[in-house]
Amino acid sequence: MKILSKTALWLLPLLLFAFSQPNAEYRVIHTSVDNMENPTGVELETFFFSWKLDATERQVKQSAYQILLADAEDFSKAHLIWDSKKIKQEQSILIPYKGPSLQPGRTYNWKIRSWSDKGHASDWSAVAQFTTGLFTEADWKGAEWIAYDQMPPENRLVPGIHHPGKAYRGKDLGFHKLPIFRREFSRQKPLKKAMVFVTGLGHYELYLNGEQVGNRVLAPGWTHYDAEVLYNIFDCTEQIKSGTNALAMMLGNGFFVVPNSRYRKVMTGYGNPMLKCRLQLIYEDGTEENIVSDTNWKTIPGPITYSSMYSGEHYDSRLEPDNWQLAGFNDRDWQAAIRVPAPCEELKPERDYPVEVTQELSHGELYANQEQENSWTYDFEQNASGMFRVRVQGQPGDTIRLVPGELIFDSYAVNQKATGRTHDYSYVLKSNKPEIWQPRFTYYGFRYIQVDRAVPAGKENPDELPVILDLKMLHMRNAMPETGQFATSHPLFSQINDLIRWAINSNVQSVVTDCPHREKLGWLEQTYLMGGSIHYNYDVYGLYKKLVNDMIVAQTDEGLVPAIVPEYVRFGGDFTDSPEWGSAGVIVPWLIYKWYGDQSVLRKAWPMMEAYVAYLRDRSEDHIVSHGLGDWYDLGPERPGYSQLTPKSLTATAIYFYDVQLLSKIAELLGKHEAQREYHNWAEAIKTAFNWEFFDPKTKIYSTGSQTAISMPLVLGLVAEEDRAEVEATLVRSIENSDFALTAGDVGFHFLVKALQDSGNGSIIYRMNARDDVPGYGYQLKKGATALTESWQALEVVSNNHLMLGHIMEWFYNGLAGIGQAADGVAYKEIVIQPQMLSEIGYTEGSFETPYGSVRSAWNRTDSRIELEVNIPVNTTATVVLPATELSKLTVDHLPLSASGIRFEEDASGEHIRVFVGSGEYGFVVSL
């Protein structure tokens, strides 16, 4: 045994101390609570911490962490609430809080430090914050629901009516006043913190001393208001001044009331607009004061004279009192607000990201409308969801009209035939000075705006009409963070990526909608069929958790999960009950778990999932489910709609099988062992019945042999292993025989892309989509589409901004860029990089922000070599699959792989080499 010298013994503690010191080589780069940065509305006891790490070394994992939580930023003993101590654990996401119960309506500070398995300690992270919510009526400190007036009970209409006809003609719904409110208060002592907890139905804007609080639009998010209402939380400390202050609010209808006039896809009536508000003032001396909504607030009808989610908004600025949002305004003639019953018992904090204006677009071409005089059409060159902001100058009482639309006629007049007409906006001027206005409580999907009774600046104006000084398009969407970027050398695929992304952007609000104009409803099938595409672009954790809650609320006593949520209208028949739609109730919770690792969503959704598959069982006959919409909008001989090429019993039963199979997996995960066995046997029985009903063992064809009929069984695990290769070959032959034209629809195309990718047939996906001569993405672009259209043919008679059919985007990231995770992986802890490096494409790059950090895959291909750059985040591992047939032809960072010290294995097929790496950057070269 070798004995250390005295000098070495003396140096050892110093060396160990230095070895564990904070080091720039290892650091915390992002922190979150409940997967949000500095969130509000956090629970008092049940929430979790997550963080992302960065290191200059390769193959780094966390070995330990420590969390501190305090009610002040100094983390002194007097303010420290919880110290986790040093926890030896690799996990860096979903770390549960284990301290004492927190106080409602309070802001807390926290920080974390981490130790790596290489011996480095990070510095403490930047201090992060979160604010707890209000969860009991007592937490609201006496705040009441108040309104200008109350809806007569006979006018209430829940659920709503679809396209109300003659039977509802003359029904007095939606013609109430749209009010504004104000309340003054005084602040005399030094202020430490001011928080406001607020909601207004259907939507609200809140002002403090004339400034809008926050930048949300269409707040709060949409819910079934009989079951629950959401509220928002804002820090407004900087907006409170010494002395007298003024709170003010404006309300609109939203989906709370859809007026019985003009275009309305759905007519609803929960109640007249109402609000609830608590302003919390915490002073430096430790005292607290609360300004709450009550009958001391004053109200009058506001300047919005009409507001409908489906048909627009009218605003008479002459009705808006000057300075009504400021302290000192004379509201003597205003009436006292009235107290009204709460719309429901459940008032919950909104935990998703807000809907915001995320982009401002200027117009391009300007056309004179040939159908009428003094009418001009502005082309913003992009079809997107949003509103507009107009700057106009005229005379008091002048009225301008603005009509948005996706398309225009040859006359340059806006065409709303397919998107709900009439949807328009009017603005009445109050002065002869320049005025700025934008709608507040509705939106539309459009590319063009037709402006009537006004003239663009610089144009002749003999009638001295109002002059449009400026007009901007304001694109609005859910402000969830972006997670992905995709680029490729293939021009058409780049355009397709943009086409689909604009459809996603336009249909993620507080609900995942089908379209931003005609319906604006949360049709469920797209949430999982398009889920991967959306997920690669945005952090959908909050949006999808709300979706799960909306489905739980909407589920019927019989177990049905309806086709839309929130279910503002009961369409009836297949449009209410379609298994491919309702199965989102099972699939979406599973996706949230797989993407983010959160098992709590599965536990919460378990009763809903069990009830839904039991409902499908009751509607099945010998395990075959035969109702529903089927492969909606597939490409057949007739106008698109119901499935034309695939029996709806096939798609319905296939997804029923998948539901039950998932329940077997989830039951095992949650420790429900008896249920796991039951669901496993149940799924096997459905599989047997499905193959008996639809599979021809001689021809290896399922049912009609459509792209959908063959793809769904392959992807969902319904094909016997001994038949898989032949069924895959059958699918390829059927596509070849149709000259590589696509026919699968809303449901089937997702599975077609997946089936081809999984069988290594990326080249066929390429041949089907890298063209513009038949209906498909290229065809839509060739016809001038700037967002994904509802039909493959880009028909003008249906929506030209629609979320469904964008499934190829998932392949762009998971197939071309090759970014995915292991089949049994969760939250991208075990990453797989397996790009399909097609010879027709020279370059592709994708990046994706996982819960652990950013993954990047970028490859170049020439006739002689393939180069692949890979970035893997700290605390994860990755399997990189490379198309190398010989080990000698593969290098990593300019060294032969065999000499690099990195573990690898060669596939038995001899077509790939798998390389196993940890975090860091790697450069691979395959010689061809």
Tab-separated table of N, CA, C and O in Angstrom, residues 244 713 802:
chain	number	residue	atom	x	y	z
A	244	THR	N	-54.447	59.183	-4.868
A	244	THR	CA	-55.640	58.561	-5.447
A	244	THR	C	-55.308	57.814	-6.733
A	244	THR	O	-54.585	58.311	-7.598
A	713	PRO	N	-53.579	-0.090	-38.791
A	713	PRO	CA	-53.198	-1.340	-38.113
A	713	PRO	C	-51.692	-1.479	-37.916
A	713	PRO	O	-51.239	-1.992	-36.880
A	802	HIS	N	-56.500	25.928	-41.567
A	802	HIS	CA	-57.063	24.823	-40.792
A	802	HIS	C	-55.935	23.988	-40.208
A	802	HIS	O	-54.899	23.787	-40.849
